[in-house]
Short mmCIF file of C-alpha atoms in Angstrom, two decimals:
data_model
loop_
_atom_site.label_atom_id
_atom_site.label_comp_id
_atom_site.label_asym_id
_atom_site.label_seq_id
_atom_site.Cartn_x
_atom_site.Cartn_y
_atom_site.Cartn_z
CA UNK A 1 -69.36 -96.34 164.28
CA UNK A 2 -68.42 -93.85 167.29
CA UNK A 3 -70.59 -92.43 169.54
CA UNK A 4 -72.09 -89.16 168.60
CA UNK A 5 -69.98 -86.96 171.54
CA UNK A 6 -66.46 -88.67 170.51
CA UNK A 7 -67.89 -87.82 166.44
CA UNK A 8 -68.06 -84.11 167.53
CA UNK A 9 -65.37 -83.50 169.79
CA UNK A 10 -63.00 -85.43 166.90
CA UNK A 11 -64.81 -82.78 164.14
CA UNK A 12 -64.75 -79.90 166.33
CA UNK A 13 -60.64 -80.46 166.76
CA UNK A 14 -60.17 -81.31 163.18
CA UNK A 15 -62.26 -77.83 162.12
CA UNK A 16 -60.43 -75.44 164.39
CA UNK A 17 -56.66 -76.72 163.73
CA UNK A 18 -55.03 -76.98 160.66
CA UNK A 19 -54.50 -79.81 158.42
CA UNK A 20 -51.49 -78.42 157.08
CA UNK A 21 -52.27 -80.50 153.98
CA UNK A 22 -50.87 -77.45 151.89
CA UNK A 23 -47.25 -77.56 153.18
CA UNK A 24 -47.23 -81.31 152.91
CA UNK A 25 -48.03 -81.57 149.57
CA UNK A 26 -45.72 -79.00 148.33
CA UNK A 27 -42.82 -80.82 150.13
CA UNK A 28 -44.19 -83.91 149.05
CA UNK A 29 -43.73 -82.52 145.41
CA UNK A 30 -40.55 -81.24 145.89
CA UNK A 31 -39.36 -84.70 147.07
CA UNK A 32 -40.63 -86.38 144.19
CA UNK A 33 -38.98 -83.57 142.05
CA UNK A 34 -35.62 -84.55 143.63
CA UNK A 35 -36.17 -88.34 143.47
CA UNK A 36 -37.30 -88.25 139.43
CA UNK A 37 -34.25 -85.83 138.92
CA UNK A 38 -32.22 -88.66 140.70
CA UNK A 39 -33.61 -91.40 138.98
CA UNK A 40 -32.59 -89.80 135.53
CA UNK A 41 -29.60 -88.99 136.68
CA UNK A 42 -28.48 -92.74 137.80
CA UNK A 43 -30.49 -94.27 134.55
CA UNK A 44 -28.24 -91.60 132.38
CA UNK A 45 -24.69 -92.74 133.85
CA UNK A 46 -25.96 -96.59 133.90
CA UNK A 47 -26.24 -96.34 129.98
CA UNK A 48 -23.19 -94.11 129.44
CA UNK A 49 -25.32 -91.01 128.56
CA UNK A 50 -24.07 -87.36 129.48
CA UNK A 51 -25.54 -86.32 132.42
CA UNK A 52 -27.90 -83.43 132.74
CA UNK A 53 -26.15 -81.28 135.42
CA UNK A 54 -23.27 -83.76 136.88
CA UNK A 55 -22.82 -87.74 137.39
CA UNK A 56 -23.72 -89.53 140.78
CA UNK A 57 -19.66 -90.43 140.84
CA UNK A 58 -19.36 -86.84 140.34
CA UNK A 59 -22.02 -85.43 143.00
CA UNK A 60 -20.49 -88.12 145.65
CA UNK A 61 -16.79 -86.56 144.95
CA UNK A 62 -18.18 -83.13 145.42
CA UNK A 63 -19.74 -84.37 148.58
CA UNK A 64 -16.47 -85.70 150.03
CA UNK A 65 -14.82 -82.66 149.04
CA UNK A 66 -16.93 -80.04 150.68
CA UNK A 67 -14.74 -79.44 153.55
CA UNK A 68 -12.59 -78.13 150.76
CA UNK A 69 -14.94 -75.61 149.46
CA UNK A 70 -15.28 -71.81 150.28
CA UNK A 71 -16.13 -71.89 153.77
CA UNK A 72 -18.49 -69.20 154.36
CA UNK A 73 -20.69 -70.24 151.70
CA UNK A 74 -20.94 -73.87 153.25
CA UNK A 75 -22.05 -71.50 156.90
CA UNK A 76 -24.74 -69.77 155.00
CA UNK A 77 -26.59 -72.85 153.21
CA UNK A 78 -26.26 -74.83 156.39
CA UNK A 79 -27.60 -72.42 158.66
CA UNK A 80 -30.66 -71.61 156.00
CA UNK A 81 -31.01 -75.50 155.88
CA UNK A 82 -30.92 -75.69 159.46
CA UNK A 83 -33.90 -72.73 160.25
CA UNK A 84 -35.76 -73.94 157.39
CA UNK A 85 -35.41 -77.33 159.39
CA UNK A 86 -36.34 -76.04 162.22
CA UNK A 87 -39.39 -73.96 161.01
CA UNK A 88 -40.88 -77.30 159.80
CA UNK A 89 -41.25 -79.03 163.09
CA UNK A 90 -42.14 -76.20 164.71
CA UNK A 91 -45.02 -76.10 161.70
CA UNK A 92 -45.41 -80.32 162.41
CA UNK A 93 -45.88 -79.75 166.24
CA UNK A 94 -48.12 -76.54 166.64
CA UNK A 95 -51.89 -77.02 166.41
CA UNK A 96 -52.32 -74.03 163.77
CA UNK A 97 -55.15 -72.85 165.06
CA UNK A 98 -57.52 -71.54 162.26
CA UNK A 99 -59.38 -68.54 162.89
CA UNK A 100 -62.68 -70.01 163.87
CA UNK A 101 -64.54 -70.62 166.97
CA UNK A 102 -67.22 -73.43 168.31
CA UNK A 103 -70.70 -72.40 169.09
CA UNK A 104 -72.60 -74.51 171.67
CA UNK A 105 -75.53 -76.03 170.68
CA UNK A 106 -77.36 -79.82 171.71
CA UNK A 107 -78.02 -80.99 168.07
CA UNK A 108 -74.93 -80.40 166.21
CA UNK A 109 -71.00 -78.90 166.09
CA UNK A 110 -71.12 -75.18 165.10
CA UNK A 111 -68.23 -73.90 163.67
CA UNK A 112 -68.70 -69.91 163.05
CA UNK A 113 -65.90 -68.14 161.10
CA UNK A 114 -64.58 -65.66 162.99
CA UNK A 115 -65.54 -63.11 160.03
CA UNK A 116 -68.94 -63.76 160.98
CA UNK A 117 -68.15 -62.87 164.53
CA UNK A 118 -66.49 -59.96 163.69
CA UNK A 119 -68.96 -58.54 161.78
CA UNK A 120 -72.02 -59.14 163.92
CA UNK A 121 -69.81 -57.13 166.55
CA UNK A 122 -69.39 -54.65 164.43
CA UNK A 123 -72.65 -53.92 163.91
CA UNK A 124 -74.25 -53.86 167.14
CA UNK A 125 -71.35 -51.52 168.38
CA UNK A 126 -72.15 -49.06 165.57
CA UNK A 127 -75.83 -48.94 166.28
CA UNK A 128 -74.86 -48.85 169.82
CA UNK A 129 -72.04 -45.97 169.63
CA UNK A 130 -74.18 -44.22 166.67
CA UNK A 131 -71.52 -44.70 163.89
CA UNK A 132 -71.88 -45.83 160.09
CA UNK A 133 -70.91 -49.43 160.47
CA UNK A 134 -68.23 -48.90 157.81
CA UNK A 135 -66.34 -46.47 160.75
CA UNK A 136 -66.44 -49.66 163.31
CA UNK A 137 -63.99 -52.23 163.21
CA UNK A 138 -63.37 -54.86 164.80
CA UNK A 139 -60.48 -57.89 165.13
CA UNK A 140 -60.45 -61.12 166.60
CA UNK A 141 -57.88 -63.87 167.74
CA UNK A 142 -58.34 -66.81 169.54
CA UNK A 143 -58.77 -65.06 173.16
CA UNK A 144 -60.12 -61.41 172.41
CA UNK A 145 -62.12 -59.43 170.67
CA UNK A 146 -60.96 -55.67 169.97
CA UNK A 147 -63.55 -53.07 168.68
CA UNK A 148 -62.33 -49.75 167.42
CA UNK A 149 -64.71 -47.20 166.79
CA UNK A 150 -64.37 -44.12 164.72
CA UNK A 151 -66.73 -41.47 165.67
CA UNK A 152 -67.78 -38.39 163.43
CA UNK A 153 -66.50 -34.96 163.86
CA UNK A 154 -67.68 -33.02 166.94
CA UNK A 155 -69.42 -35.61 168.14
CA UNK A 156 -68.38 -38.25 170.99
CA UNK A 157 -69.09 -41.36 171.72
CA UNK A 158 -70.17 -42.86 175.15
CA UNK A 159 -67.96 -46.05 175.39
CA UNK A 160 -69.59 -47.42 178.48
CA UNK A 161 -73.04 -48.56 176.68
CA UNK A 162 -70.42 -49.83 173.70
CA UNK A 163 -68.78 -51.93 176.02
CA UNK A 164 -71.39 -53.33 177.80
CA UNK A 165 -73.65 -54.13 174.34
CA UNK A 166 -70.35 -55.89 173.16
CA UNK A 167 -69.70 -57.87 175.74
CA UNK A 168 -73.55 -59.09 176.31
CA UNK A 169 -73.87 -60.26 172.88
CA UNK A 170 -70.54 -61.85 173.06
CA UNK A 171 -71.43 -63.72 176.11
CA UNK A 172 -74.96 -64.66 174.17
CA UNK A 173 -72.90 -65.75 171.51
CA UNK A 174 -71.10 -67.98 174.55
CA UNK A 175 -68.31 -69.11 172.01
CA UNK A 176 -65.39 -71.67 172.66
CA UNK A 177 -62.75 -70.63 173.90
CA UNK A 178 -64.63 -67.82 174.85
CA UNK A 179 -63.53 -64.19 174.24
CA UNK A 180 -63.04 -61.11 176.23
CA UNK A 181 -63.47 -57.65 174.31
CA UNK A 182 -61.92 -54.47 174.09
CA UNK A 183 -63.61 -51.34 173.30
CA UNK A 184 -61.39 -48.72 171.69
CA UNK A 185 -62.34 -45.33 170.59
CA UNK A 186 -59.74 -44.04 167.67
CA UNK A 187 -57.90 -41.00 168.68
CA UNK A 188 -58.76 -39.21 165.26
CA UNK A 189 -62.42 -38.57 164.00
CA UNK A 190 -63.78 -38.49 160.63
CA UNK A 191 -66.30 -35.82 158.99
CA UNK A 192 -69.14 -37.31 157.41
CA UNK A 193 -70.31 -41.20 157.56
CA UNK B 1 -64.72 -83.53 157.75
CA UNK B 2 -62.83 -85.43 155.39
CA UNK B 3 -60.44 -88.42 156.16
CA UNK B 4 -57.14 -86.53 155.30
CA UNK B 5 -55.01 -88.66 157.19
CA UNK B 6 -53.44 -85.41 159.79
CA UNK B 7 -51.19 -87.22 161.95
CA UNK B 8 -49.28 -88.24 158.44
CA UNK B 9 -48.89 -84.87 157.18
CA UNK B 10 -47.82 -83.89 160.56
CA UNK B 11 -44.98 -86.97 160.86
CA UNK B 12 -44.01 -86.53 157.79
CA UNK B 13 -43.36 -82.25 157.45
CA UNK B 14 -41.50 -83.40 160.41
CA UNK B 15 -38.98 -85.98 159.32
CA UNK B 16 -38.41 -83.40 156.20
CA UNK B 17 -37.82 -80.64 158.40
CA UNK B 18 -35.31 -82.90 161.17
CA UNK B 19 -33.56 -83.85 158.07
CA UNK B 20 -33.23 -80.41 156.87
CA UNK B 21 -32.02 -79.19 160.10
CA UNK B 22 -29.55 -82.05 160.55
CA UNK B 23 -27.78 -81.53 157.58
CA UNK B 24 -27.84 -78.01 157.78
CA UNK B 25 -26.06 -78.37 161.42
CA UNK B 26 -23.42 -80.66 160.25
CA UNK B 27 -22.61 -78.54 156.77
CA UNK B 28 -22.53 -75.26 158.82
CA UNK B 29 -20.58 -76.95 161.41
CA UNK B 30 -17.82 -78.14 158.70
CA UNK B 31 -17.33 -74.91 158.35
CA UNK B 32 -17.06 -73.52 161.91
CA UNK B 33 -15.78 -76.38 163.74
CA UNK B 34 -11.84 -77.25 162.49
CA UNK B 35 -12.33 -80.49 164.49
CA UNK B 36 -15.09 -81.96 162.59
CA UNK B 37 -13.65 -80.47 159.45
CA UNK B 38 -10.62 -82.65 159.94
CA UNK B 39 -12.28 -85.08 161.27
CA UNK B 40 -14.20 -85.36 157.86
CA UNK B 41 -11.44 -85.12 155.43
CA UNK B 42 -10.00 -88.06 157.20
CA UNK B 43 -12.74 -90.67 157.25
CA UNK B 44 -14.89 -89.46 154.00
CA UNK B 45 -12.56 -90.43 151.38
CA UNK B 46 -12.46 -94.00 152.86
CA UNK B 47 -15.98 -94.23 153.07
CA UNK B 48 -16.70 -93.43 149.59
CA UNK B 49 -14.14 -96.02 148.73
CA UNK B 50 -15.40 -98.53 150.55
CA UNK B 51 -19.07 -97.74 148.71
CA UNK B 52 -16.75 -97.57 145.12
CA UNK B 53 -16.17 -101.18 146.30
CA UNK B 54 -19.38 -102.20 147.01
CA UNK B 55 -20.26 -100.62 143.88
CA UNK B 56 -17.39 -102.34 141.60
CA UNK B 57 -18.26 -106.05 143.52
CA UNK B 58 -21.60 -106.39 141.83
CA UNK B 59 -21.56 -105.70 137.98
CA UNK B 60 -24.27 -106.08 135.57
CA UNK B 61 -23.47 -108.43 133.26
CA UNK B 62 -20.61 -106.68 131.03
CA UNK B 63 -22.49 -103.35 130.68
CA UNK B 64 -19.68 -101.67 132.89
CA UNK B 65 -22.42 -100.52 135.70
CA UNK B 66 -23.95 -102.11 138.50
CA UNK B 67 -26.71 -103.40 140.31
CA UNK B 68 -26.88 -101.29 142.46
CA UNK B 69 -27.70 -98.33 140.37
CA UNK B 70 -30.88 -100.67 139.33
CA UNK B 71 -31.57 -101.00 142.77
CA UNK B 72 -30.92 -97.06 143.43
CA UNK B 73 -33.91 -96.27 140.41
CA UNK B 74 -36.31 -99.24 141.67
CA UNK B 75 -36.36 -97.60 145.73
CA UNK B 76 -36.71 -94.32 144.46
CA UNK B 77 -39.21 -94.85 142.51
CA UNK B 78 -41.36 -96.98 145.09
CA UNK B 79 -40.72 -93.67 147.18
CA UNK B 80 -42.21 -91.81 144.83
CA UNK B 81 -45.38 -94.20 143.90
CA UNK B 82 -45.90 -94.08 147.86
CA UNK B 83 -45.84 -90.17 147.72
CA UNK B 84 -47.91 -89.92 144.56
CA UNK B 85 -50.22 -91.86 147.06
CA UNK B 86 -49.89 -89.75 149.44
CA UNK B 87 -50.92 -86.46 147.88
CA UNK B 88 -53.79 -88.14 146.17
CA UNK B 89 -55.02 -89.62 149.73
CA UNK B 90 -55.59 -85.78 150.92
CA UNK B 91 -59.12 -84.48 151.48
CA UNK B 92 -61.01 -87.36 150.69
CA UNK B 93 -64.37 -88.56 152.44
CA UNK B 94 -67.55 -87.86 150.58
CA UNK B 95 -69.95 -90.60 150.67
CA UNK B 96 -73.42 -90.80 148.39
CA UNK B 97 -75.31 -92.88 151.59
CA UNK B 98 -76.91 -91.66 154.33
CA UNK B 99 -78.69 -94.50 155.99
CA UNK B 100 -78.27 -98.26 155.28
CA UNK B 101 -81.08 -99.97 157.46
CA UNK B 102 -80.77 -103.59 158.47
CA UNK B 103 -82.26 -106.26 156.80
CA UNK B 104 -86.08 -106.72 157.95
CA UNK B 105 -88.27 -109.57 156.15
CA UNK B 106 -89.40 -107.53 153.49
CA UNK B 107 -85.70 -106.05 152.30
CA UNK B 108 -83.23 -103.31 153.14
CA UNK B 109 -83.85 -99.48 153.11
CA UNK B 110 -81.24 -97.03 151.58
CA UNK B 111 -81.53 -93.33 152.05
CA UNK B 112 -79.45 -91.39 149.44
CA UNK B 113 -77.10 -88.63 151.35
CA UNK B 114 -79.04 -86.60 148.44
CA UNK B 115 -82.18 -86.42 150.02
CA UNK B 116 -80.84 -84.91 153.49
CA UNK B 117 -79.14 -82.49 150.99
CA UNK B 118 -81.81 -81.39 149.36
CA UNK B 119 -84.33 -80.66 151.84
CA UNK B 120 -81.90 -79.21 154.06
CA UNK B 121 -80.92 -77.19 151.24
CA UNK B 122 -84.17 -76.05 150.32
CA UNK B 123 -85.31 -75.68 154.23
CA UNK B 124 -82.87 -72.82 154.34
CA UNK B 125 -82.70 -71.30 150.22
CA UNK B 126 -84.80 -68.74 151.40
CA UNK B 127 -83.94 -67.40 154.54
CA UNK B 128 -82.96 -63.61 154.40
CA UNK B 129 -80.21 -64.05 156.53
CA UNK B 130 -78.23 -66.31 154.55
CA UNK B 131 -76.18 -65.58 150.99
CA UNK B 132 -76.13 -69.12 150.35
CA UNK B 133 -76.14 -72.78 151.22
CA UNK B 134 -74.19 -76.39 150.82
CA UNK B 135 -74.23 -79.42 152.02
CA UNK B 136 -72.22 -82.44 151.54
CA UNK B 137 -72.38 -85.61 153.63
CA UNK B 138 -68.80 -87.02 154.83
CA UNK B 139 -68.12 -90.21 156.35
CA UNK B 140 -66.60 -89.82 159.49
CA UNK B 141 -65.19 -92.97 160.98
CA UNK B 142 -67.34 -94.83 159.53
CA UNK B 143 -70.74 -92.43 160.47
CA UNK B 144 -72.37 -90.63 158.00
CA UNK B 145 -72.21 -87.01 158.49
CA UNK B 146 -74.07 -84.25 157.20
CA UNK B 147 -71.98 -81.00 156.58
CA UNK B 148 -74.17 -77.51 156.28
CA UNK B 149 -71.72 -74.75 155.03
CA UNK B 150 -74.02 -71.29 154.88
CA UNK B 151 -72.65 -68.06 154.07
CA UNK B 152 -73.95 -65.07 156.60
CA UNK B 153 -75.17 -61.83 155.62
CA UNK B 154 -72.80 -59.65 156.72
CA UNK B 155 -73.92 -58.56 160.73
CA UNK B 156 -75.75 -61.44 161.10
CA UNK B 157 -75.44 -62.87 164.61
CA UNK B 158 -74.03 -66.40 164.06
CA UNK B 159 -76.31 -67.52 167.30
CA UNK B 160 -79.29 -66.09 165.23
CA UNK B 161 -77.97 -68.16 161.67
CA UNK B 162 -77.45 -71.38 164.48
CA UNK B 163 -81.08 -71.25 165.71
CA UNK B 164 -82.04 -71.29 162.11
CA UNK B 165 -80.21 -74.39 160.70
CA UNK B 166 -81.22 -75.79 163.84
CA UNK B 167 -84.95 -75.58 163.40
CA UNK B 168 -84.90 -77.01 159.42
CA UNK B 169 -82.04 -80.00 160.91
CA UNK B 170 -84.91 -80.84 163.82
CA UNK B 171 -87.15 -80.78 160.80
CA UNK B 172 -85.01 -83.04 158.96
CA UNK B 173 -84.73 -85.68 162.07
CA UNK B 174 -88.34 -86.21 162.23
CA UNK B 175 -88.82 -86.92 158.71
CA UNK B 176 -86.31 -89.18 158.71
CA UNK B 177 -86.98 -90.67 161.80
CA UNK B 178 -83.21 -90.47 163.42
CA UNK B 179 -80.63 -87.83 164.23
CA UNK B 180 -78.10 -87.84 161.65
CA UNK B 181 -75.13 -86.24 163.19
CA UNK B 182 -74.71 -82.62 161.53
CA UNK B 183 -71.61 -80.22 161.67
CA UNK B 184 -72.39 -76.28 160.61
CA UNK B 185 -70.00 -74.39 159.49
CA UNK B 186 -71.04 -70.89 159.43
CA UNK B 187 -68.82 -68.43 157.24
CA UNK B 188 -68.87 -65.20 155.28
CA UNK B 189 -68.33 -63.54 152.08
CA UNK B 190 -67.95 -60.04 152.86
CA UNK B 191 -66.80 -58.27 150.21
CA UNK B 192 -64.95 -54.96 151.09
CA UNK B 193 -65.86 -51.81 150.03
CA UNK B 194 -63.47 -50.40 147.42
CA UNK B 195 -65.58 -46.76 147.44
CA UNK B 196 -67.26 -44.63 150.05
CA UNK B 197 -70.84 -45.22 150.50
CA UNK B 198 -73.33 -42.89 149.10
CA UNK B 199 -74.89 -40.23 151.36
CA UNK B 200 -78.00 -38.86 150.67
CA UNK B 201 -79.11 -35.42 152.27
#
């Protein structure tokens, strides 16, 4: 048993960063891919069967004779082995955050999607700049929130009361980490909606 | 929620990728380096002899092979048992018990995680706000935890969807007579729109 604060602050971190269960299984499978392939292989030469692609005693003769091969193909497949390499523990050390973000509250952990965010945004700023909620959009990373209105034809839209509606429902939202927003208004217009 | 084991998944995409990037190094640097290239067509020849050797020093009976090849099968397929175990360890957690109460002199109470499900489930089946609702109970370190995944209407403010799961999980606590800790997880299903809206003059 933990205590309920060490409980939440452990599910809060595991719910916000990836498990990156998805690229360790597929390597994991790969692995075992290579290792049953090896397997056969050996148990085939042991018995005096042909092999399926080439013999261990084979593969280890190719191996010592590499430096013979055609040079720039051993460049290419060692630097691709070497940034694939490298991509992994780059993947293995960053927290991969997922798009999500904490809400306060005493009882529980809230975890809101940042869809959810998004959309609630959305809508406010469309009542508040008078647009069809379909013309308002809205994205959101870890730090900031960006709204981009679209405003009808020959009409314009005030973008101080936008601003300020966004950014007081934000702050009532009082996520972690918090957000600052961005009110854009797109260049073009759009007849009808 | 669940007990996927994160740390592992991290070490071991890890070791994968510094092998990857080892071998890559010293394969591209055969190449590009005439040192090291030498330098390998001296020594590898010998060292695969000296493995031939190992190799030839412990036959099988007469079968013309070796032990070692045994050997080679056995560890590779441990590895693979312990990666089979591996995979299957991912995302696991669930538990059917919610409370366990300690023995008094008339017995022990057990709560079902099923009956925190279903009321919380029910508390919030008809709020307009909300497409739909799960819940699952976890064990987390060893602490039963309740997990409330609702699906927002679309523009709902997630404060607004908070306040409500908060109200039917303060419910909850005083008919069960202790705070079960509770994680919300508030998401949504917004489908897009493939064709304009209607407009009506």
């Amino acid at each position: 048993m933990s205590t309920p604060n060490s409980l939440y602050s452990r599910i809060a971190r595991r719910e916000t960063t990836s498990p990156r269960s998805v690229l360790a299984i597929t390597l994991a499978v790969l692995v075992i891919v290579l290792c049953v392939y090896a397997a056969v292989e050996t148990a085939l030469s042991m018995t005096g069967q042909p092999a399926l692609v080439a013999t261990p005693a084979a593969m280890a003769d190719a191996f010592v004779g590499m430096a013979g091969s055609v040079l720039w193909i051993l460049t290419i497949a060692g630097m691709i082995a070497a940034i694939v390499g490298f991509v992994l523990i780059v993947v293995s050390l960053t927290p991969g955050w997922r798009p999500r973000h904490l809400l306060p509250t005493g009882r529980m952990v809230t975890i809101v999607d940042d869809e959810v965010t998004a959309s609630a945004l959305a809508r406010k700023a469309s009542y508040e700049g008078n647009v069809d909620p379909d013309n308002a959009r809205v994205s959101i990373s870890r730090r900031r929130a960006v709204v981009t209105l679209t405003a009808i034809s020959g009409t314009k839209i005030g973008t101080q009361p936008v601003k300020d509606a966004v950014a007081q429902q934000l702050s009532s939202f009082g996520l972690s980490p918090s957000l600052s927003s961005k009110v854009v208004v797109a260049s073009e217009r759009k007849v009808g909606a | 929620m669940n007990s996927t084991n994160r740390g592992m998944n991290r070490t071991f995409i890890f070791i994968i990728g510094l092998l990857l990037m080892v071998v890559g190094v010293a394969v591209a640097a055969l190449s590009l380096l005439p040192a090291f290239r030498s330098g390998w067509q001296a020594t590898a020849p010998a060292i695969k002899r000296g493995v031939d050797d190992v190799y030839a020093a412990s036959p099988m009976f007469s079968t013309g092979t070796s032990w070692i090849g045994l050997g080679v099968i056995a560890l590779l397929l441990v590895l693979i048992a312990a990666l089979l175990v591996f995979i299957v360890k991912q995302g696991r957690g669930r538990t059917r018990r919610l409370i366990r109460d300690g023995h008094t002199e008339n017995g022990v109470t057990i709560i079902d995680a099923a009956v925190a499900e279903d009321a919380l489930r029910d508390a919030l089946s008809d709020r307009p706000e909300l497409i739909s609702t799960s819940v699952s109970t976890y064990d987390v370190r060893g602490t039963p935890t309740l997990n409330v995944s609702v699906t927002a209407r679309r523009g709902v403010s997630p404060k607004q969807v908070s306040q409500t799961v908060e109200a039917a999980v303060h419910a909850l606590d005083s008919v069960l007579g202790r705070e079960i800790p509770v994680v919300v997880q508030i998401g949504g299903a917004f489908r897009a729109r493939t064709t304009a809206s209607t407009r009506l003059q």
